[in-house]
Amino acid sequence: MQDIVQLAKKRDVGWKDVEDLADAEAYELVRGKPEQVEPYAPIDYKKIYDEMTRDRTMKMTILWEEYVIEAVESDKRPYQYSRFCEKYHVWCDANDIAVIRRYIAADIGGFDWAGKKLTICNPDTGELADVPVFVACLPYSQYVFVRAYPDMTMESWLQAAADSFAFFGGCPRIVVIDNLRTGVTKHTSEEIVLNRTFREFAEHYNVA
C-alpha cells in the first residue's frame, strides 16, 4: 500500500482524482496503462511490395525467410509463412493493390471462352452471326491465342485447345479452366468426374 501512495505522489495523483473511480480505474490511473507488447514481429508490407515489383524473380518464401531472421534478431516471434502471406494479401486489398503472382514458364495455361461473342459476316450471303471466342493464355510470357469457333460444345473446346497447343508449339503442364460444364460428367461436394473424352484428351497431351 505504501508503494501505491508513493507512486500516486510521484504522478501527482490526489484523492479528488480517484474518489469517483472504480478500484481498477484508480489503480490504472496511478500505475499507468501497461505497455502493449506486440507478440509478433511487425511485417513491413511496403518493403515486400517494393521487392516484388522491383525483381520479377523474387519469391514470397525468400522475403519471409528474411522477415524471420529479422524477427529472431529483434527477439520477436515471426508469423508462419501461410499467415505472413495472408496478412500481406489483406494489406494489398485494403490499399487497392493487385497481388503480384509469380509464374513459371510453360507451367500453367489459362483456357476459357471469352465473355462476349464476336459478330462475323458471311462474305457470300452477308449474313451476320454471333460466335463464341476461345482464349488461351500463357501467363509467364503473356502469349495469347484467340480464335472464334462455331459453338461452345465440348468438341469445339477440344479442337480449340488442340489449335492453341499447335500455335504455342507445346503444352503447359497444367491447364486452368474456369467452370467448363461440358468437360464434367459429375460434380458433387466430394468428387469431380471428368468427361471420358475430355480425360482422354488430357492424357493424350499429358496435361493436368
GROMACS .gro file of N, CA and C in nm, residues 54-174:
model
  363
   54ARG      N    1   1.008  -0.473  -5.792
   54ARG     CA    2   1.141  -0.446  -5.849
   54ARG      C    3   1.201  -0.568  -5.917
   55ASP      N    4   1.188  -0.683  -5.854
   55ASP     CA    5   1.252  -0.805  -5.903
   55ASP      C    6   1.147  -0.908  -5.942
   56ARG      N    7   1.135  -0.936  -6.071
   56ARG     CA    8   1.033  -1.027  -6.120
   56ARG      C    9   1.055  -1.170  -6.071
   57THR      N   10   1.178  -1.205  -6.039
   57THR     CA   11   1.208  -1.341  -5.995
   57THR      C   12   1.194  -1.358  -5.843
   58MET      N   13   1.166  -1.250  -5.772
   58MET     CA   14   1.155  -1.256  -5.627
   58MET      C   15   1.038  -1.345  -5.585
   59LYS      N   16   1.058  -1.424  -5.478
   59LYS     CA   17   0.955  -1.513  -5.427
   59LYS      C   18   0.920  -1.475  -5.283
   60MET      N   19   0.795  -1.501  -5.247
   60MET     CA   20   0.750  -1.470  -5.112
   60MET      C   21   0.826  -1.550  -5.007
   61THR      N   22   0.867  -1.671  -5.043
   61THR     CA   23   0.941  -1.753  -4.946
   61THR      C   24   1.072  -1.687  -4.905
   62ILE      N   25   1.138  -1.623  -5.000
   62ILE     CA   26   1.264  -1.555  -4.970
   62ILE      C   27   1.240  -1.436  -4.876
   63LEU      N   28   1.136  -1.358  -4.907
   63LEU     CA   29   1.105  -1.242  -4.823
   63LEU      C   30   1.061  -1.285  -4.684
   64TRP      N   31   0.991  -1.398  -4.676
   64TRP     CA   32   0.950  -1.448  -4.545
   64TRP      C   33   1.071  -1.493  -4.464
   65GLU      N   34   1.166  -1.560  -4.528
   65GLU     CA   35   1.287  -1.604  -4.458
   65GLU      C   36   1.365  -1.484  -4.404
   66GLU      N   37   1.372  -1.377  -4.483
   66GLU     CA   38   1.439  -1.256  -4.436
   66GLU      C   39   1.364  -1.196  -4.316
   67TYR      N   40   1.232  -1.199  -4.323
   67TYR     CA   41   1.149  -1.149  -4.213
   67TYR      C   42   1.172  -1.229  -4.086
   68VAL      N   43   1.182  -1.361  -4.099
   68VAL     CA   44   1.205  -1.448  -3.983
   68VAL      C   45   1.339  -1.416  -3.917
   69ILE      N   46   1.442  -1.397  -3.999
   69ILE     CA   47   1.575  -1.365  -3.945
   69ILE      C   48   1.571  -1.234  -3.868
   70GLU      N   49   1.507  -1.132  -3.925
   70GLU     CA   50   1.497  -1.002  -3.858
   70GLU      C   51   1.416  -1.014  -3.728
   71ALA      N   52   1.311  -1.097  -3.730
   71ALA     CA   53   1.229  -1.114  -3.611
   71ALA      C   54   1.309  -1.179  -3.498
   72VAL      N   55   1.384  -1.283  -3.532
   72VAL     CA   56   1.465  -1.353  -3.432
   72VAL      C   57   1.571  -1.260  -3.375
   73GLU      N   58   1.632  -1.180  -3.462
   73GLU     CA   59   1.737  -1.088  -3.416
   73GLU      C   60   1.682  -0.981  -3.322
   74SER      N   61   1.553  -0.948  -3.338
   74SER     CA   62   1.492  -0.846  -3.252
   74SER      C   63   1.415  -0.909  -3.136
   75ASP      N   64   1.437  -1.041  -3.116
   75ASP     CA   65   1.373  -1.114  -3.005
   75ASP      C   66   1.221  -1.109  -3.012
   76LYS      N   67   1.167  -1.116  -3.134
   76LYS     CA   68   1.023  -1.120  -3.151
   76LYS      C   69   0.983  -1.246  -3.228
   77ARG      N   70   0.859  -1.283  -3.210
   77ARG     CA   71   0.808  -1.406  -3.271
   77ARG      C   72   0.763  -1.379  -3.414
   78PRO      N   73   0.811  -1.456  -3.511
   78PRO     CA   74   0.770  -1.434  -3.650
   78PRO      C   75   0.640  -1.508  -3.682
   79TYR      N   76   0.567  -1.456  -3.779
   79TYR     CA   77   0.448  -1.526  -3.828
   79TYR      C   78   0.490  -1.647  -3.912
   80GLN      N   79   0.406  -1.749  -3.912
   80GLN     CA   80   0.428  -1.861  -4.002
   80GLN      C   81   0.409  -1.814  -4.146
   81TYR      N   82   0.462  -1.889  -4.241
   81TYR     CA   83   0.460  -1.846  -4.381
   81TYR      C   84   0.318  -1.822  -4.432
   82SER      N   85   0.226  -1.914  -4.403
   82SER     CA   86   0.088  -1.900  -4.452
   82SER      C   87   0.022  -1.774  -4.397
   83ARG      N   88   0.045  -1.745  -4.270
   83ARG     CA   89  -0.013  -1.626  -4.208
   83ARG      C   90   0.055  -1.500  -4.261
   84PHE      N   91   0.184  -1.509  -4.286
   84PHE     CA   92   0.261  -1.399  -4.344
   84PHE      C   93   0.202  -1.358  -4.478
   85CYS      N   94   0.175  -1.456  -4.564
   85CYS     CA   95   0.117  -1.430  -4.697
   85CYS      C   96  -0.025  -1.377  -4.684
   86GLU      N   97  -0.101  -1.436  -4.593
   86GLU     CA   98  -0.240  -1.394  -4.574
   86GLU      C   99  -0.248  -1.248  -4.532
   87LYS      N  100  -0.165  -1.207  -4.438
   87LYS     CA  101  -0.166  -1.069  -4.391
   87LYS      C  102  -0.121  -0.973  -4.500
   88TYR      N  103  -0.027  -1.017  -4.583
   88TYR     CA  104   0.018  -0.932  -4.694
   88TYR      C  105  -0.095  -0.912  -4.795
   89HIS      N  106  -0.169  -1.018  -4.825
   89HIS     CA  107  -0.280  -1.008  -4.919
   89HIS      C  108  -0.390  -0.917  -4.864
   90VAL      N  109  -0.414  -0.924  -4.734
   90VAL     CA  110  -0.513  -0.836  -4.671
   90VAL      C  111  -0.468  -0.691  -4.684
   91TRP      N  112  -0.340  -0.667  -4.664
   91TRP     CA  113  -0.286  -0.530  -4.679
   91TRP      C  114  -0.302  -0.481  -4.822
   92CYS      N  115  -0.276  -0.568  -4.918
   92CYS     CA  116  -0.291  -0.531  -5.059
   92CYS      C  117  -0.436  -0.495  -5.091
   93ASP      N  118  -0.530  -0.575  -5.040
   93ASP     CA  119  -0.672  -0.547  -5.063
   93ASP      C  120  -0.712  -0.415  -5.000
   94ALA      N  121  -0.665  -0.390  -4.879
   94ALA     CA  122  -0.700  -0.267  -4.809
   94ALA      C  123  -0.646  -0.143  -4.878
   95ASN      N  124  -0.535  -0.159  -4.949
   95ASN     CA  125  -0.472  -0.046  -5.018
   95ASN      C  126  -0.496  -0.049  -5.168
   96ASP      N  127  -0.592  -0.135  -5.210
   96ASP     CA  128  -0.629  -0.145  -5.351
   96ASP      C  129  -0.508  -0.172  -5.439
   97ILE      N  130  -0.426  -0.268  -5.395
   97ILE     CA  131  -0.306  -0.306  -5.468
   97ILE      C  132  -0.322  -0.448  -5.520
   98ALA      N  133  -0.295  -0.468  -5.646
   98ALA     CA  134  -0.305  -0.602  -5.703
   98ALA      C  135  -0.191  -0.689  -5.651
   99VAL      N  136  -0.225  -0.810  -5.608
   99VAL     CA  137  -0.123  -0.903  -5.561
   99VAL      C  138  -0.044  -0.956  -5.680
  100ILE      N  139   0.087  -0.943  -5.673
  100ILE     CA  140   0.173  -0.988  -5.783
  100ILE      C  141   0.194  -1.139  -5.772
  101ARG      N  142   0.159  -1.209  -5.876
  101ARG     CA  143   0.176  -1.354  -5.878
  101ARG      C  144   0.295  -1.390  -5.967
  102ARG      N  145   0.370  -1.488  -5.923
  102ARG     CA  146   0.487  -1.533  -5.997
  102ARG      C  147   0.455  -1.663  -6.068
  103TYR      N  148   0.485  -1.667  -6.197
  103TYR     CA  149   0.459  -1.786  -6.276
  103TYR      C  150   0.589  -1.846  -6.328
  104ILE      N  151   0.584  -1.975  -6.355
  104ILE     CA  152   0.698  -2.047  -6.412
  104ILE      C  153   0.668  -2.071  -6.559
  105ALA      N  154   0.768  -2.053  -6.644
  105ALA     CA  155   0.749  -2.071  -6.788
  105ALA      C  156   0.697  -2.211  -6.818
  106ALA      N  157   0.593  -2.218  -6.903
  106ALA     CA  158   0.534  -2.343  -6.951
  106ALA      C  159   0.468  -2.425  -6.841
  107ASP      N  160   0.445  -2.366  -6.725
  107ASP     CA  161   0.386  -2.443  -6.615
  107ASP      C  162   0.234  -2.439  -6.618
  108ILE      N  163   0.176  -2.321  -6.637
  108ILE     CA  164   0.031  -2.305  -6.631
  108ILE      C  165  -0.019  -2.230  -6.754
  109GLY      N  166  -0.136  -2.272  -6.802
  109GLY     CA  167  -0.202  -2.202  -6.911
  109GLY      C  168  -0.348  -2.182  -6.877
  110GLY      N  169  -0.402  -2.065  -6.906
  110GLY     CA  170  -0.543  -2.037  -6.879
  110GLY      C  171  -0.624  -2.052  -7.006
  111PHE      N  172  -0.729  -2.135  -7.002
  111PHE     CA  173  -0.810  -2.164  -7.120
  111PHE      C  174  -0.958  -2.140  -7.087
  112ASP      N  175  -1.026  -2.062  -7.173
  112ASP     CA  176  -1.167  -2.034  -7.144
  112ASP      C  177  -1.232  -1.968  -7.265
  113TRP      N  178  -1.365  -1.971  -7.263
  113TRP     CA  179  -1.440  -1.894  -7.362
  113TRP      C  180  -1.449  -1.751  -7.314
  114ALA      N  181  -1.436  -1.657  -7.406
  114ALA     CA  182  -1.445  -1.515  -7.370
  114ALA      C  183  -1.588  -1.483  -7.329
  115GLY      N  184  -1.604  -1.378  -7.250
  115GLY     CA  185  -1.737  -1.343  -7.202
  115GLY      C  186  -1.831  -1.295  -7.312
  116LYS      N  187  -1.778  -1.223  -7.409
  116LYS     CA  188  -1.861  -1.170  -7.518
  116LYS      C  189  -1.834  -1.245  -7.648
  117LYS      N  190  -1.940  -1.258  -7.727
  117LYS     CA  191  -1.925  -1.324  -7.856
  117LYS      C  192  -1.882  -1.223  -7.962
  118LEU      N  193  -1.833  -1.276  -8.072
  118LEU     CA  194  -1.785  -1.194  -8.183
  118LEU      C  195  -1.883  -1.206  -8.299
  119THR      N  196  -1.916  -1.095  -8.359
  119THR     CA  197  -2.007  -1.096  -8.474
  119THR      C  198  -1.926  -1.108  -8.602
  120ILE      N  199  -1.959  -1.211  -8.682
  120ILE     CA  200  -1.889  -1.231  -8.809
  120ILE      C  201  -1.989  -1.221  -8.923
  121CYS      N  202  -1.937  -1.194  -9.040
  121CYS     CA  203  -2.021  -1.176  -9.158
  121CYS      C  204  -1.984  -1.279  -9.264
  122ASN      N  205  -2.086  -1.347  -9.317
  122ASN     CA  206  -2.064  -1.442  -9.426
  122ASN      C  207  -2.036  -1.362  -9.553
  123PRO      N  208  -1.917  -1.376  -9.612
  123PRO     CA  209  -1.882  -1.295  -9.729
  123PRO      C  210  -1.968  -1.324  -9.851
  124ASP      N  211  -2.029  -1.441  -9.856
  124ASP     CA  212  -2.112  -1.477  -9.972
  124ASP      C  213  -2.255  -1.428  -9.959
  125THR      N  214  -2.312  -1.439  -9.838
  125THR     CA  215  -2.453  -1.404  -9.819
  125THR      C  216  -2.473  -1.273  -9.744
  126GLY      N  217  -2.368  -1.226  -9.677
  126GLY     CA  218  -2.383  -1.104  -9.597
  126GLY      C  219  -2.452  -1.128  -9.464
  127GLU      N  220  -2.480  -1.254  -9.434
  127GLU     CA  221  -2.548  -1.288  -9.310
  127GLU      C  222  -2.455  -1.271  -9.190
  128LEU      N  223  -2.509  -1.213  -9.083
  128LEU     CA  224  -2.431  -1.192  -8.960
  128LEU      C  225  -2.460  -1.304  -8.860
  129ALA      N  226  -2.358  -1.342  -8.786
  129ALA     CA  227  -2.374  -1.447  -8.685
  129ALA      C  228  -2.284  -1.417  -8.566
  130ASP      N  229  -2.336  -1.444  -8.447
  130ASP     CA  230  -2.257  -1.427  -8.324
  130ASP      C  231  -2.192  -1.560  -8.288
  131VAL      N  232  -2.061  -1.559  -8.274
  131VAL     CA  233  -1.988  -1.683  -8.245
  131VAL      C  234  -1.903  -1.665  -8.119
  132PRO      N  235  -1.885  -1.772  -8.041
  132PRO     CA  236  -1.801  -1.764  -7.922
  132PRO      C  237  -1.654  -1.755  -7.958
  133VAL      N  238  -1.578  -1.695  -7.868
  133VAL     CA  239  -1.434  -1.676  -7.890
  133VAL      C  240  -1.357  -1.753  -7.782
  134PHE      N  241  -1.265  -1.836  -7.826
  134PHE     CA  242  -1.182  -1.913  -7.734
  134PHE      C  243  -1.052  -1.837  -7.710
  135VAL      N  244  -1.011  -1.830  -7.583
  135VAL     CA  245  -0.889  -1.759  -7.546
  135VAL      C  246  -0.800  -1.851  -7.463
  136ALA      N  247  -0.675  -1.862  -7.502
  136ALA     CA  248  -0.575  -1.938  -7.425
  136ALA      C  249  -0.458  -1.845  -7.398
  137CYS      N  250  -0.410  -1.845  -7.274
  137CYS     CA  251  -0.302  -1.754  -7.237
  137CYS      C  252  -0.197  -1.825  -7.153
  138LEU      N  253  -0.071  -1.798  -7.184
  138LEU     CA  254   0.041  -1.845  -7.102
  138LEU      C  255   0.085  -1.726  -7.017
  139PRO      N  256   0.051  -1.724  -6.888
  139PRO     CA  257   0.072  -1.604  -6.805
  139PRO      C  258   0.218  -1.562  -6.789
  140TYR      N  259   0.311  -1.657  -6.793
  140TYR     CA  260   0.451  -1.619  -6.774
  140TYR      C  261   0.499  -1.529  -6.888
  141SER      N  262   0.471  -1.570  -7.012
  141SER     CA  263   0.516  -1.493  -7.129
  141SER      C  264   0.409  -1.398  -7.180
  142GLN      N  265   0.286  -1.412  -7.129
  142GLN     CA  266   0.170  -1.335  -7.175
  142GLN      C  267   0.143  -1.360  -7.324
  143TYR      N  268   0.176  -1.480  -7.368
  143TYR     CA  269   0.149  -1.523  -7.505
  143TYR      C  270   0.003  -1.565  -7.512
  144VAL      N  271  -0.071  -1.514  -7.611
  144VAL     CA  272  -0.216  -1.536  -7.616
  144VAL      C  273  -0.258  -1.593  -7.751
  145PHE      N  274  -0.349  -1.690  -7.743
  145PHE     CA  275  -0.412  -1.748  -7.862
  145PHE      C  276  -0.560  -1.714  -7.857
  146VAL      N  277  -0.613  -1.655  -7.966
  146VAL     CA  278  -0.755  -1.617  -7.972
  146VAL      C  279  -0.811  -1.660  -8.107
  147ARG      N  280  -0.925  -1.731  -8.102
  147ARG     CA  281  -0.988  -1.774  -8.227
  147ARG      C  282  -1.137  -1.798  -8.204
  148ALA      N  283  -1.217  -1.765  -8.305
  148ALA     CA  284  -1.362  -1.786  -8.298
  148ALA      C  285  -1.397  -1.927  -8.344
  149TYR      N  286  -1.500  -1.985  -8.282
  149TYR     CA  287  -1.546  -2.119  -8.316
  149TYR      C  288  -1.699  -2.118  -8.329
  150PRO      N  289  -1.755  -2.215  -8.400
  150PRO     CA  290  -1.899  -2.212  -8.429
  150PRO      C  291  -1.990  -2.225  -8.306
  151ASP      N  292  -1.943  -2.292  -8.201
  151ASP     CA  293  -2.027  -2.311  -8.083
  151ASP      C  294  -1.937  -2.337  -7.961
  152MET      N  295  -2.001  -2.363  -7.846
  152MET     CA  296  -1.927  -2.387  -7.723
  152MET      C  297  -1.941  -2.531  -7.674
  153THR      N  298  -1.955  -2.623  -7.768
  153THR     CA  299  -1.964  -2.764  -7.733
  153THR      C  300  -1.828  -2.816  -7.688
  154MET      N  301  -1.829  -2.936  -7.632
  154MET     CA  302  -1.704  -2.996  -7.588
  154MET      C  303  -1.611  -3.019  -7.706
  155GLU      N  304  -1.670  -3.060  -7.820
  155GLU     CA  305  -1.588  -3.085  -7.938
  155GLU      C  306  -1.516  -2.958  -7.983
  156SER      N  307  -1.587  -2.846  -7.979
  156SER     CA  308  -1.525  -2.719  -8.019
  156SER      C  309  -1.416  -2.678  -7.920
  157TRP      N  310  -1.441  -2.703  -7.791
  157TRP     CA  311  -1.340  -2.667  -7.691
  157TRP      C  312  -1.214  -2.749  -7.710
  158LEU      N  313  -1.230  -2.880  -7.732
  158LEU     CA  314  -1.114  -2.967  -7.751
  158LEU      C  315  -1.037  -2.928  -7.877
  159GLN      N  316  -1.111  -2.893  -7.983
  159GLN     CA  317  -1.044  -2.850  -8.106
  159GLN      C  318  -0.968  -2.720  -8.083
  160ALA      N  319  -1.031  -2.630  -8.008
  160ALA     CA  320  -0.967  -2.501  -7.979
  160ALA      C  321  -0.841  -2.521  -7.896
  161ALA      N  322  -0.848  -2.609  -7.796
  161ALA     CA  323  -0.731  -2.636  -7.713
  161ALA      C  324  -0.618  -2.695  -7.795
  162ALA      N  325  -0.652  -2.790  -7.884
  162ALA     CA  326  -0.551  -2.851  -7.971
  162ALA      C  327  -0.490  -2.746  -8.064
  163ASP      N  328  -0.574  -2.656  -8.115
  163ASP     CA  329  -0.524  -2.550  -8.202
  163ASP      C  330  -0.429  -2.457  -8.125
  164SER      N  331  -0.461  -2.431  -8.000
  164SER     CA  332  -0.375  -2.343  -7.920
  164SER      C  333  -0.241  -2.411  -7.891
  165PHE      N  334  -0.242  -2.543  -7.867
  165PHE     CA  335  -0.117  -2.615  -7.845
  165PHE      C  336  -0.027  -2.605  -7.968
  166ALA      N  337  -0.089  -2.620  -8.085
  166ALA     CA  338  -0.014  -2.610  -8.210
  166ALA      C  339   0.041  -2.468  -8.227
  167PHE      N  340  -0.039  -2.370  -8.189
  167PHE     CA  341   0.004  -2.230  -8.201
  167PHE      C  342   0.120  -2.200  -8.107
  168PHE      N  343   0.111  -2.249  -7.983
  168PHE     CA  344   0.218  -2.226  -7.886
  168PHE      C  345   0.342  -2.310  -7.913
  169GLY      N  346   0.325  -2.418  -7.986
  169GLY     CA  347   0.437  -2.507  -8.011
  169GLY      C  348   0.463  -2.602  -7.896
  170GLY      N  349   0.362  -2.626  -7.814
  170GLY     CA  350   0.376  -2.715  -7.700
  170GLY      C  351   0.259  -2.701  -7.605
  171CYS      N  352   0.264  -2.775  -7.495
  171CYS     CA  353   0.155  -2.775  -7.396
  171CYS      C  354   0.207  -2.731  -7.260
  172PRO      N  355   0.128  -2.654  -7.187
  172PRO     CA  356   0.165  -2.624  -7.048
  172PRO      C  357   0.146  -2.749  -6.963
  173ARG      N  358   0.208  -2.752  -6.849
  173ARG     CA  359   0.194  -2.868  -6.760
  173ARG      C  360   0.053  -2.876  -6.702
  174ILE      N  361  -0.005  -2.760  -6.671
  174ILE     CA  362  -0.138  -2.755  -6.613
  174ILE      C  363  -0.227  -2.662  -6.695
   0.00000   0.00000   0.00000
